Coordinates of N, CA and C in Angstrom, one line a residue:
M1 N 0.8 -1.2 0.0 CA 0.0 0.0 0.0 C 0.9 1.3 0.0
K2 N 1.9 1.2 0.8 CA 2.8 2.4 0.9 C 3.6 2.6 -0.4
F3 N 3.9 1.4 -1.0 CA 4.6 1.5 -2.3 C 3.7 2.1 -3.4
N4 N 2.4 1.7 -3.4 CA 1.5 2.3 -4.4 C 1.4 3.8 -4.2
L5 N 1.3 4.2 -2.9 CA 1.1 5.7 -2.6 C 2.4 6.4 -3.0
A6 N 3.5 5.9 -2.8 CA 4.8 6.5 -3.2 C 4.9 6.6 -4.7
L7 N 4.5 5.6 -5.4 CA 4.5 5.6 -6.8 C 3.6 6.6 -7.4
V8 N 2.4 6.7 -6.9 CA 1.5 7.8 -7.3 C 2.0 9.2 -7.1
A9 N 2.6 9.4 -5.9 CA 3.2 10.7 -5.6 C 4.3 11.0 -6.5
L10 N 5.1 10.0 -6.9 CA 6.3 10.3 -7.8 C 5.8 10.6 -9.2
L11 N 4.6 10.0 -9.6 CA 4.1 10.3 -10.9 C 3.4 11.7 -11.0
I12 N 2.7 12.0 -9.9 CA 1.9 13.3 -9.9 C 2.8 14.5 -9.6
A13 N 3.8 14.4 -8.8 CA 4.6 15.5 -8.4 C 5.2 16.3 -9.6
P14 N 5.8 15.7 -10.6 CA 6.4 16.5 -11.7 C 5.3 17.2 -12.5
L15 N 4.1 16.5 -12.6 CA 3.0 17.2 -13.3 C 2.5 18.4 -12.6
A16 N 2.4 18.3 -11.3 CA 1.9 19.4 -10.5 C 2.9 20.5 -10.5
L17 N 4.2 20.2 -10.4 CA 5.2 21.3 -10.4 C 5.3 21.9 -11.8
T18 N 5.1 21.2 -12.8 CA 5.2 21.8 -14.2 C 4.0 22.7 -14.4
A19 N 2.8 22.3 -14.0 CA 1.6 23.0 -14.1 C 1.6 24.3 -13.3
C20 N 2.2 24.3 -12.2 CA 2.2 25.4 -11.3 C 3.4 26.4 -11.5
S21 N 4.3 26.0 -12.4 CA 5.5 26.9 -12.6 C 5.1 28.1 -13.4
K22 N 6.0 29.1 -13.3 CA 5.8 30.4 -14.0 C 6.0 30.1 -15.5
Q23 N 5.1 30.7 -16.3 CA 5.2 30.5 -17.8 C 5.8 31.8 -18.4
E24 N 7.1 32.0 -18.2 CA 7.8 33.2 -18.7 C 8.3 33.0 -20.2
K25 N 8.4 31.8 -20.6 CA 9.0 31.5 -21.9 C 7.9 31.6 -23.0
A26 N 6.7 31.5 -22.7 CA 5.6 31.5 -23.7 C 5.6 32.8 -24.5
P27 N 5.6 34.0 -23.9 CA 5.6 35.2 -24.7 C 6.8 35.3 -25.6
A28 N 8.0 34.8 -25.2 CA 9.1 34.9 -26.1 C 8.9 34.0 -27.3
A29 N 8.3 32.9 -27.1 CA 8.0 32.0 -28.3 C 7.0 32.7 -29.2
E30 N 6.0 33.4 -28.7 CA 5.0 34.1 -29.5 C 5.7 35.2 -30.3
Q31 N 6.7 35.9 -29.6 CA 7.4 37.0 -30.3 C 8.2 36.4 -31.5
G32 N 8.8 35.2 -31.2 CA 9.6 34.6 -32.3 C 8.7 34.2 -33.5
A33 N 7.5 33.7 -33.2 CA 6.6 33.4 -34.3 C 6.1 34.7 -35.1
A34 N 5.9 35.7 -34.3 CA 5.5 37.0 -34.9 C 6.6 37.5 -35.8
S35 N 7.8 37.4 -35.3 CA 8.9 38.0 -36.2 C 9.1 37.1 -37.4
A36 N 8.9 35.8 -37.3 CA 9.0 34.9 -38.5 C 7.9 35.3 -39.5
A37 N 6.7 35.7 -39.0 CA 5.7 36.1 -40.0 C 6.0 37.4 -40.7
V38 N 6.6 38.3 -39.9 CA 7.0 39.6 -40.5 C 8.1 39.3 -41.6
T39 N 9.0 38.4 -41.3 CA 10.1 38.1 -42.2 C 9.5 37.5 -43.5
T40 N 8.5 36.6 -43.4 CA 8.0 36.1 -44.7 C 7.2 37.1 -45.4
E41 N 6.5 38.0 -44.7 CA 5.8 39.1 -45.4 C 6.8 40.0 -46.2
T42 N 7.9 40.3 -45.6 CA 8.9 41.1 -46.2 C 9.5 40.4 -47.4
A43 N 9.7 39.1 -47.3 CA 10.3 38.4 -48.4 C 9.4 38.3 -49.6
S44 N 8.1 38.3 -49.3 CA 7.1 38.2 -50.4 C 7.0 39.5 -51.2
E45 N 7.4 40.6 -50.5 CA 7.3 41.9 -51.2 C 8.4 42.2 -52.1
T46 N 9.5 41.4 -52.0 CA 10.7 41.6 -52.9 C 10.8 40.7 -54.0
V47 N 9.6 40.1 -54.5 CA 9.6 39.2 -55.6 C 9.7 40.0 -56.9
T48 N 10.7 39.7 -57.8 CA 10.9 40.4 -59.0 C 9.9 39.9 -60.0
A49 N 9.8 40.6 -61.2 CA 8.8 40.3 -62.2 C 9.2 38.9 -62.8
E50 N 10.5 38.6 -63.0 CA 10.8 37.3 -63.5 C 10.5 36.2 -62.6
Q51 N 10.6 36.4 -61.3 CA 10.3 35.4 -60.3 C 8.8 35.2 -60.3
Q52 N 8.0 36.3 -60.3 CA 6.6 36.1 -60.3 C 6.1 35.4 -61.6
A53 N 6.7 35.6 -62.7 CA 6.3 34.9 -64.0 C 6.6 33.4 -63.8
A54 N 7.8 33.1 -63.2 CA 8.1 31.7 -63.0 C 7.1 31.0 -62.0
I55 N 6.7 31.8 -61.0 CA 5.7 31.2 -60.0 C 4.4 31.0 -60.7
D56 N 3.9 32.0 -61.6 CA 2.7 31.9 -62.3 C 2.7 30.7 -63.3
A57 N 3.8 30.5 -63.9 CA 3.9 29.4 -64.8 C 3.8 28.0 -64.1
L58 N 4.3 27.9 -62.9 CA 4.2 26.7 -62.1 C 2.8 26.5 -61.5
D59 N 2.1 27.6 -61.3 CA 0.8 27.5 -60.6 C -0.3 27.2 -61.5
Q60 N -0.1 26.8 -62.7 CA -1.2 26.5 -63.6 C -1.8 25.2 -63.2
P61 N -3.2 25.1 -63.3 CA -3.8 23.8 -62.9 C -3.5 22.7 -63.9
V62 N -3.4 21.5 -63.4 CA -3.2 20.3 -64.2 C -4.5 19.8 -64.7
L63 N -4.8 19.9 -66.0 CA -6.0 19.4 -66.6 C -5.9 17.9 -66.8
D64 N -7.0 17.3 -66.5 CA -7.1 15.8 -66.6 C -7.7 15.4 -67.9
E65 N -6.9 15.4 -69.0 CA -7.4 15.0 -70.3 C -7.6 13.5 -70.5
K66 N -7.0 12.7 -69.6 CA -7.2 11.3 -69.8 C -8.4 10.7 -69.0
N67 N -9.2 11.6 -68.4 CA -10.3 11.1 -67.7 C -11.4 10.7 -68.6
T68 N -11.7 9.4 -68.7 CA -12.7 9.0 -69.7 C -14.0 8.4 -69.0
D69 N -14.2 8.6 -67.7 CA -15.3 8.1 -67.1 C -16.6 9.0 -67.3
V70 N -16.4 10.2 -67.7 CA -17.6 11.1 -68.0 C -17.5 11.4 -69.5
P71 N -18.6 11.2 -70.2 CA -18.6 11.5 -71.6 C -18.5 13.0 -71.9
A72 N -18.0 13.4 -73.0 CA -17.7 14.8 -73.3 C -19.0 15.6 -73.3
E73 N -20.1 15.0 -73.8 CA -21.4 15.8 -73.9 C -21.9 16.1 -72.5
K74 N -21.7 15.3 -71.6 CA -22.1 15.6 -70.2 C -21.1 16.5 -69.5
A75 N -19.8 16.4 -69.8 CA -18.8 17.2 -69.1 C -18.9 18.6 -69.6
N76 N -19.3 18.8 -70.9 CA -19.3 20.2 -71.5 C -20.7 20.8 -71.5
A77 N -21.7 20.1 -70.9 CA -23.1 20.6 -70.9 C -23.2 21.7 -69.9
P78 N -24.1 22.7 -70.1 CA -24.2 23.8 -69.2 C -24.8 23.3 -67.8
A79 N -24.5 24.0 -66.8 CA -24.9 23.6 -65.4 C -26.4 23.8 -65.3
D80 N -27.0 23.0 -64.3 CA -28.4 23.2 -64.0 C -28.6 24.5 -63.3
A81 N -29.8 25.0 -63.3 CA -30.2 26.2 -62.5 C -30.0 25.9 -61.0
A82 N -29.6 26.9 -60.3 CA -29.3 26.8 -58.9 C -30.7 26.6 -58.1
T83 N -30.6 25.9 -57.0 CA -31.8 25.7 -56.2 C -32.2 27.0 -55.5
P84 N -33.5 27.4 -55.6 CA -33.9 28.6 -54.9 C -33.6 28.6 -53.4
A85 N -33.3 29.7 -52.9 CA -33.0 29.8 -51.4 C -34.3 29.8 -50.6
T86 N -35.4 30.3 -51.1 CA -36.6 30.3 -50.4 C -37.7 29.7 -51.2
E87 N -38.9 29.4 -50.6 CA -40.0 28.9 -51.3 C -40.6 29.9 -52.2
G88 N -40.6 31.2 -51.8 CA -41.1 32.3 -52.6 C -40.4 32.4 -53.9
E89 N -39.1 32.2 -53.9 CA -38.3 32.3 -55.1 C -38.6 31.1 -56.0
A90 N -38.9 29.9 -55.4 CA -39.2 28.7 -56.1 C -40.6 28.9 -56.9
A91 N -41.5 29.5 -56.2 CA -42.9 29.8 -56.8 C -42.8 30.8 -57.9
A92 N -41.9 31.7 -57.9 CA -41.7 32.8 -58.9 C -41.2 32.2 -60.2
H93 N -40.5 31.1 -60.1 CA -39.9 30.5 -61.3 C -40.8 29.5 -61.8

């Protein structure tokens, strides 16, 4: 019984001491994250025209031309009308 009590005390003591300790390092970590965000904002402002053109060339969507599970007549058909938001709008149409 005494062994179990001692074991529980040894397991709970570090947790209690950690929870009750002063948290002085947390604001410093937040300041570091804020300065990193400012650094990335500054870096994005110095993009040259050539760099932006290269980024735009890479950011093009990849079109799936080999997708054969939907026939072209269905894929290229116009979309259906949107569902009315209210019953009044539904009655008006």
